[in-house]
Short mmCIF file of C-alpha atoms in Angstrom, two decimals:
data_model
loop_
_atom_site.label_atom_id
_atom_site.label_comp_id
_atom_site.label_asym_id
_atom_site.label_seq_id
_atom_site.Cartn_x
_atom_site.Cartn_y
_atom_site.Cartn_z
CA UNK A 926 -0.17 0.22 0.03
CA UNK A 927 1.66 3.41 -0.89
CA UNK A 928 1.27 6.39 1.09
CA UNK A 929 1.92 9.93 -0.14
CA UNK A 930 2.29 12.92 2.32
CA UNK A 931 0.19 15.77 2.21
CA UNK A 932 -0.21 19.27 3.90
CA UNK A 933 -2.10 19.43 7.32
CA UNK A 934 -4.44 22.43 5.81
CA UNK A 935 -5.12 20.68 2.74
CA UNK A 936 -6.10 17.29 4.37
CA UNK A 937 -8.53 19.74 6.80
CA UNK A 938 -9.96 21.09 3.96
CA UNK A 939 -10.75 17.61 1.82
CA UNK A 940 -12.20 16.41 5.66
CA UNK A 941 -14.16 19.20 5.76
CA UNK A 942 -15.71 19.07 2.63
CA UNK A 943 -16.48 15.50 2.85
CA UNK A 944 -18.85 16.29 5.80
CA UNK A 945 -20.16 19.16 4.51
CA UNK A 946 -21.58 16.92 1.44
CA UNK A 947 -22.87 14.46 4.15
CA UNK A 948 -25.48 16.51 5.53
CA UNK A 949 -23.19 18.31 8.33
CA UNK A 950 -22.68 21.84 9.33
CA UNK A 951 -19.72 24.02 8.90
CA UNK A 952 -19.45 24.46 12.53
CA UNK A 953 -19.55 20.76 13.12
CA UNK A 954 -17.42 19.69 10.22
CA UNK A 955 -14.47 22.23 11.01
CA UNK A 956 -13.95 20.19 14.68
CA UNK A 957 -14.06 16.76 13.40
CA UNK A 958 -11.41 17.57 10.50
CA UNK A 959 -9.18 18.95 12.58
CA UNK A 960 -9.16 16.08 15.39
CA UNK A 961 -8.90 13.51 12.79
CA UNK A 962 -5.94 15.48 11.03
CA UNK A 963 -4.11 15.70 14.48
CA UNK A 964 -4.64 12.15 15.03
CA UNK A 965 -2.49 11.20 12.04
CA UNK A 966 -0.38 13.56 12.61
CA UNK A 967 0.62 11.87 15.91
CA UNK A 968 0.34 8.18 14.32
CA UNK A 969 -2.56 7.27 15.44
CA UNK A 970 -4.20 5.90 12.02
CA UNK A 971 -6.84 4.00 13.34
CA UNK A 972 -8.56 7.17 14.91
CA UNK A 973 -7.61 9.19 12.24
CA UNK A 974 -9.22 10.11 8.53
CA UNK A 975 -9.62 6.59 8.20
CA UNK A 976 -12.67 7.14 10.56
CA UNK A 977 -13.89 10.17 8.23
CA UNK A 978 -16.22 7.64 5.88
CA UNK A 979 -17.91 6.19 8.50
CA UNK A 980 -18.34 9.42 10.17
CA UNK A 981 -19.75 10.67 6.91
CA UNK A 982 -22.16 7.86 5.99
CA UNK A 983 -23.97 8.27 8.98
CA UNK A 984 -24.07 11.98 8.41
CA UNK A 985 -25.98 11.16 5.60
CA UNK A 986 -28.08 8.53 6.73
CA UNK A 987 -28.94 10.69 10.09
CA UNK A 988 -27.41 8.38 12.57
CA UNK A 989 -25.71 11.35 13.68
CA UNK A 990 -27.13 14.61 13.52
CA UNK A 991 -24.67 16.53 11.61
CA UNK A 992 -26.84 20.23 12.11
CA UNK A 993 -26.74 19.77 16.08
CA UNK A 994 -26.05 22.68 18.18
CA UNK A 995 -25.01 21.40 21.68
CA UNK A 996 -27.39 22.28 24.53
CA UNK A 997 -24.89 23.42 27.76
CA UNK A 998 -26.53 24.11 31.33
CA UNK A 999 -24.29 24.47 34.19
CA UNK A 1000 -25.06 23.93 38.10
CA UNK A 1001 -22.70 24.51 40.35
CA UNK A 1002 -19.12 23.37 39.37
CA UNK A 1003 -20.82 20.89 36.62
CA UNK A 1004 -21.19 21.84 32.60
CA UNK A 1005 -24.00 19.59 31.49
CA UNK A 1006 -23.76 19.13 27.52
CA UNK A 1007 -26.70 17.64 25.79
CA UNK A 1008 -25.11 16.67 22.11
CA UNK A 1009 -28.42 15.81 20.56
CA UNK A 1010 -27.08 12.98 18.84
CA UNK A 1011 -24.36 15.06 17.13
CA UNK A 1012 -20.63 14.56 16.80
CA UNK A 1013 -18.77 14.67 19.87
CA UNK A 1014 -16.29 17.34 18.87
CA UNK A 1015 -18.13 20.40 18.93
CA UNK A 1016 -19.98 19.13 22.18
CA UNK A 1017 -16.62 18.82 24.03
CA UNK A 1018 -15.29 21.59 22.65
CA UNK A 1019 -18.23 24.24 23.99
CA UNK A 1020 -18.67 22.13 27.34
CA UNK A 1021 -14.79 22.30 28.02
CA UNK A 1022 -14.56 25.75 26.92
CA UNK A 1023 -17.17 26.53 29.56
CA UNK A 1024 -15.77 24.25 32.38
CA UNK A 1025 -12.36 25.68 31.87
CA UNK A 1026 -13.77 29.14 32.84
CA UNK A 1027 -15.54 27.38 35.79
CA UNK A 1028 -11.96 25.74 37.02
CA UNK A 1029 -10.41 28.95 36.86
CA UNK A 1030 -12.97 30.51 39.03
CA UNK A 1031 -13.57 27.86 41.53
CA UNK A 1032 -10.88 25.19 41.48
CA UNK A 1033 -12.85 22.26 39.67
CA UNK A 1034 -15.13 21.54 37.24
CA UNK A 1035 -16.83 18.70 35.44
CA UNK A 1036 -17.89 18.58 32.14
CA UNK A 1037 -20.74 15.82 31.28
CA UNK A 1038 -21.24 15.14 27.63
CA UNK A 1039 -24.31 13.20 26.52
CA UNK A 1040 -26.22 11.54 23.85
CA UNK A 1041 -23.01 11.80 21.95
CA UNK A 1042 -21.07 9.63 19.54
CA UNK A 1043 -17.41 8.54 18.97
CA UNK A 1044 -14.83 11.35 20.21
CA UNK A 1045 -11.69 9.81 18.69
CA UNK A 1046 -8.32 10.15 20.69
CA UNK A 1047 -9.18 11.07 24.29
CA UNK A 1048 -5.74 12.63 24.72
CA UNK A 1049 -6.37 15.35 21.68
CA UNK A 1050 -8.98 16.54 24.22
CA UNK A 1051 -7.24 16.58 27.69
CA UNK A 1052 -4.17 18.28 25.79
CA UNK A 1053 -6.02 21.17 24.64
CA UNK A 1054 -7.25 21.63 28.16
CA UNK A 1055 -3.68 21.22 29.86
CA UNK A 1056 -2.51 23.94 27.20
CA UNK A 1057 -4.71 26.25 28.91
CA UNK A 1058 -2.80 25.74 32.55
CA UNK A 1059 -5.43 23.09 34.05
CA UNK A 1060 -5.18 19.29 34.49
CA UNK A 1061 -7.79 17.15 32.73
CA UNK A 1062 -8.76 13.73 32.84
CA UNK A 1063 -11.37 12.27 30.64
CA UNK A 1064 -13.59 9.31 30.41
CA UNK A 1065 -15.78 8.07 27.21
CA UNK A 1066 -17.84 4.76 26.92
CA UNK A 1067 -17.70 2.97 23.58
CA UNK A 1068 -20.67 0.39 21.93
CA UNK A 1069 -20.11 -2.84 23.66
CA UNK A 1070 -16.55 -4.50 22.92
CA UNK A 1071 -15.57 -5.96 26.13
CA UNK A 1072 -17.13 -8.87 28.15
CA UNK A 1073 -17.17 -8.78 32.32
CA UNK A 1074 -14.07 -10.76 33.47
CA UNK A 1075 -15.39 -14.48 33.48
CA UNK A 1076 -18.03 -13.94 31.01
CA UNK A 1077 -18.10 -14.07 26.86
CA UNK A 1078 -20.77 -11.55 25.55
CA UNK A 1079 -19.23 -7.89 25.42
CA UNK A 1080 -21.28 -5.55 27.68
CA UNK A 1081 -18.39 -2.72 28.16
CA UNK A 1082 -16.85 -0.64 25.59
CA UNK A 1083 -13.17 -0.21 25.10
CA UNK A 1084 -13.67 2.60 27.29
CA UNK A 1085 -10.70 4.84 26.89
CA UNK A 1086 -9.33 6.91 29.91
CA UNK A 1087 -6.81 9.79 29.37
CA UNK A 1088 -4.90 12.73 31.49
CA UNK A 1089 -3.07 15.73 30.91
CA UNK A 1090 -1.24 18.00 32.76
CA UNK A 1091 0.65 21.20 32.08
CA UNK A 1092 4.29 21.47 31.95
CA UNK A 1093 6.41 24.56 32.42
CA UNK A 1094 8.73 24.89 29.01
CA UNK A 1095 7.55 21.73 27.61
CA UNK A 1096 4.64 19.92 25.98
CA UNK A 1097 1.94 18.74 28.59
CA UNK A 1098 1.89 15.32 30.16
CA UNK A 1099 -0.42 12.65 28.37
CA UNK A 1100 -1.59 9.65 29.03
CA UNK A 1101 -4.13 7.94 27.19
CA UNK A 1102 -4.99 4.42 27.26
CA UNK A 1103 -8.22 2.16 25.86
CA UNK A 1104 -9.34 -0.35 28.99
CA UNK A 1105 -8.67 -3.15 26.18
CA UNK A 1106 -5.48 -4.51 25.73
CA UNK A 1107 -5.44 -2.62 22.52
CA UNK A 1108 -7.93 -0.39 20.69
CA UNK A 1109 -10.29 -1.92 18.97
CA UNK A 1110 -9.50 0.44 15.91
CA UNK A 1111 -6.43 -1.77 15.46
CA UNK A 1112 -7.91 -4.63 14.96
CA UNK A 1113 -9.97 -3.32 12.11
CA UNK A 1114 -7.10 -2.11 10.44
CA UNK A 1115 -5.42 -5.62 10.52
CA UNK A 1116 -8.85 -7.04 9.24
CA UNK A 1117 -8.28 -4.19 6.38
CA UNK A 1118 -5.01 -5.34 5.70
CA UNK A 1119 -5.60 -8.94 5.72
CA UNK A 1120 -3.20 -9.43 8.72
CA UNK A 1121 -3.74 -11.98 12.04
CA UNK A 1122 -3.62 -9.90 15.23
CA UNK A 1123 -1.20 -11.69 18.21
CA UNK A 1124 -2.71 -13.93 20.69
CA UNK A 1125 -3.89 -12.14 24.02
CA UNK A 1126 -5.87 -9.11 22.09
CA UNK A 1127 -9.47 -10.68 21.53
CA UNK A 1128 -11.30 -13.64 22.11
CA UNK A 1129 -14.07 -15.74 20.25
CA UNK A 1130 -17.54 -15.92 20.86
CA UNK A 1131 -16.74 -19.00 23.20
CA UNK A 1132 -14.46 -16.67 24.97
CA UNK A 1133 -11.19 -18.50 23.65
CA UNK A 1134 -8.47 -16.87 22.42
CA UNK A 1135 -8.41 -16.14 18.81
CA UNK A 1136 -5.62 -14.41 16.03
CA UNK A 1137 -8.23 -14.47 13.17
CA UNK A 1138 -9.60 -10.26 13.02
CA UNK A 1139 -13.16 -11.63 11.86
CA UNK A 1140 -13.78 -13.73 14.62
CA UNK A 1141 -12.26 -11.34 17.18
CA UNK A 1142 -14.64 -8.65 15.75
CA UNK A 1143 -17.52 -10.96 16.58
CA UNK A 1144 -16.38 -12.13 19.91
CA UNK A 1145 -14.86 -9.53 22.29
CA UNK A 1146 -11.54 -7.78 23.47
CA UNK A 1147 -9.75 -8.79 26.31
CA UNK A 1148 -9.02 -6.05 28.80
CA UNK A 1149 -5.86 -4.26 30.08
CA UNK A 1150 -5.01 -5.98 33.03
CA UNK A 1151 -7.82 -8.56 32.68
CA UNK A 1152 -10.28 -8.30 35.89
CA UNK A 1153 -8.99 -5.06 37.25
CA UNK A 1154 -9.48 -3.49 33.36
CA UNK A 1155 -13.03 -4.78 33.46
CA UNK A 1156 -13.57 -3.45 36.56
CA UNK A 1157 -12.67 0.07 35.56
CA UNK A 1158 -14.50 -0.31 32.28
CA UNK A 1159 -17.32 -0.56 34.61
CA UNK A 1160 -16.42 2.28 36.41
CA UNK A 1161 -16.17 4.19 33.10
CA UNK A 1162 -19.72 2.87 32.05
CA UNK A 1163 -21.10 4.43 35.36
CA UNK A 1164 -19.10 7.61 35.26
CA UNK A 1165 -20.43 8.39 31.45
CA UNK A 1166 -23.66 6.78 30.28
CA UNK A 1167 -24.73 6.73 34.21
CA UNK A 1168 -24.16 10.16 35.09
CA UNK A 1169 -25.92 11.69 31.85
CA UNK A 1170 -28.75 8.96 31.11
CA UNK A 1171 -26.75 8.13 27.93
CA UNK A 1172 -26.53 4.34 26.27
CA UNK A 1173 -24.34 1.96 28.02
CA UNK A 1174 -21.86 0.36 26.00
CA UNK A 1175 -24.42 -2.96 25.24
CA UNK A 1176 -27.21 -0.77 24.42
CA UNK A 1177 -25.07 1.74 22.09
CA UNK A 1178 -25.15 0.92 17.96
CA UNK A 1179 -21.99 0.65 16.31
CA UNK A 1180 -19.53 3.50 15.40
CA UNK A 1181 -18.93 1.76 12.10
CA UNK A 1182 -22.31 1.68 10.03
CA UNK A 1183 -24.69 4.11 9.11
CA UNK A 1184 -27.46 1.71 10.05
CA UNK A 1185 -29.87 1.73 12.88
CA UNK A 1186 -30.33 4.36 16.05
CA UNK A 1187 -27.66 6.91 17.53
CA UNK A 1188 -24.69 5.43 19.60
CA UNK A 1189 -26.04 7.89 22.30
CA UNK A 1190 -22.78 7.22 24.15
CA UNK A 1191 -21.22 10.04 26.82
CA UNK A 1192 -18.13 11.30 27.82
CA UNK A 1193 -16.84 12.94 31.31
CA UNK A 1194 -13.83 15.22 31.98
CA UNK A 1195 -13.00 16.66 35.70
CA UNK A 1196 -10.85 19.74 35.15
CA UNK A 1197 -8.34 20.62 38.06
CA UNK A 1198 -6.71 23.99 38.93
CA UNK A 1199 -3.42 23.76 40.18
CA UNK A 1200 -3.66 27.16 41.59
CA UNK A 1201 -6.29 26.40 44.10
CA UNK A 1202 -4.64 23.25 45.93
CA UNK A 1203 -2.38 23.16 49.13
CA UNK A 1204 1.33 22.10 47.79
CA UNK A 1205 3.62 24.82 49.11
CA UNK A 1206 6.59 24.40 46.55
CA UNK A 1207 4.31 24.65 43.57
CA UNK A 1208 2.75 22.29 40.99
CA UNK A 1209 4.95 22.76 38.74
CA UNK A 1210 8.47 22.39 40.21
CA UNK A 1211 6.70 18.92 41.79
CA UNK A 1212 5.52 17.87 38.08
CA UNK A 1213 9.23 18.66 37.23
CA UNK A 1214 10.94 16.50 39.52
CA UNK A 1215 8.96 13.41 38.76
CA UNK A 1216 9.29 13.43 35.64
CA UNK A 1217 13.20 14.31 36.39
CA UNK A 1218 13.72 10.96 38.29
CA UNK A 1219 11.86 8.92 35.62
CA UNK A 1220 13.87 10.12 33.21
CA UNK A 1221 16.90 9.41 34.90
CA UNK A 1222 16.73 5.78 34.48
CA UNK A 1223 18.18 4.25 31.65
CA UNK A 1224 15.43 2.21 29.21
CA UNK A 1225 12.37 4.67 30.29
CA UNK A 1226 10.12 7.37 28.61
CA UNK A 1227 7.56 9.20 29.51
CA UNK A 1228 3.98 8.55 28.21
CA UNK A 1229 3.17 10.39 24.89
CA UNK A 1230 6.59 10.40 23.55
CA UNK A 1231 6.13 8.29 20.52
CA UNK A 1232 2.91 10.55 19.41
CA UNK A 1233 5.29 13.54 20.01
CA UNK A 1234 8.08 12.27 17.90
CA UNK A 1235 5.56 11.31 15.24
CA UNK A 1236 4.27 14.93 15.22
CA UNK A 1237 7.81 16.02 15.04
CA UNK A 1238 8.61 13.72 11.80
CA UNK A 1239 5.08 15.17 10.45
CA UNK A 1240 6.63 18.76 10.81
CA UNK A 1241 9.93 17.75 9.50
CA UNK A 1242 8.57 16.16 6.24
CA UNK A 1243 6.15 18.66 5.62
CA UNK A 1244 3.16 16.90 5.89
CA UNK A 1245 1.50 13.82 7.21
CA UNK A 1246 1.37 10.25 5.14
CA UNK A 1247 -1.75 8.89 4.34
CA UNK A 1248 -2.78 5.74 2.10
CA UNK A 1249 -2.95 6.71 -1.18
CA UNK A 1250 -6.09 4.68 -1.45
CA UNK A 1251 -7.98 6.37 1.66
CA UNK A 1252 -7.01 9.50 -0.07
CA UNK A 1253 -8.49 9.33 -3.49
CA UNK A 1254 -11.78 7.89 -1.38
CA UNK A 1255 -11.86 10.70 -0.01
CA UNK A 1256 -11.47 12.69 -3.47
CA UNK A 1257 -14.37 10.80 -4.37
CA UNK A 1258 -16.65 11.66 -1.73
CA UNK A 1259 -15.67 15.32 -2.37
CA UNK A 1260 -16.61 15.09 -5.83
CA UNK A 1261 -13.12 15.30 -7.33
CA UNK A 1262 -12.94 11.67 -8.08
#
């Protein structure tokens, strides 16, 4: 499969146009396009432009409301956002904008997004908050892909968790992980490439290990840390869908087809202002001391360093490398095929 480097601005424009042609407003298309291109920039192709055809098909069919404007209300330190079955990105951006203002004033804010959709790379959203000087945690539930520990039928999503903290003179520290051993998108990419997956990633419908992608996609993902990961996935379901009245994973429709009702999943962001907490020596200096203690040990690396290396590579080569087949597919959807 051949790849070609494209400028980020070109890809954002292309992605925006594809969504506009799929019954999506400009206010919704722009943040989606920016987030997907950012994922490819960071080497996270499973959450990049490869998702755009699915998004566009769902907007065209009405499974995602491409015209939705988020409904936002606040109560105390909580910002509630009803995404109204639209794309998650605009809902998160607008909700976190209010959450950041709340955290600056009171030290803490929670931003709860209900009736939402796939929110892409969780680390993307918390990094944006950390660039405003705040600590951010994110939780998101996704359609069922993971069985309870000891079971064989998916009940939980892969339910990503992310964390970001600001750093003086450096990029924010970003921790981003799926509660399955690998993101489900990696299995889908392996399936598209006709490749087997390593044993330990997924189980078949009877709960047995499998290396076949189609069997894995019909079965369930293996949780990160086995029973502990399954317990954390349960926690995320409660913090997201439970708090917002959205769909639990086992109730949500797929992110990968245009049929059925909207997924109506949810996300929760917790924003913390370090200036309100009690450390006498300052948050920034304590962060530096901890990260330097890690870096002093040979063979270690900080979370997110691979992502930053991919970002630097994209800058050095003047753009982002994406498969030519995908690029042509998007051009066809734009009407330039």
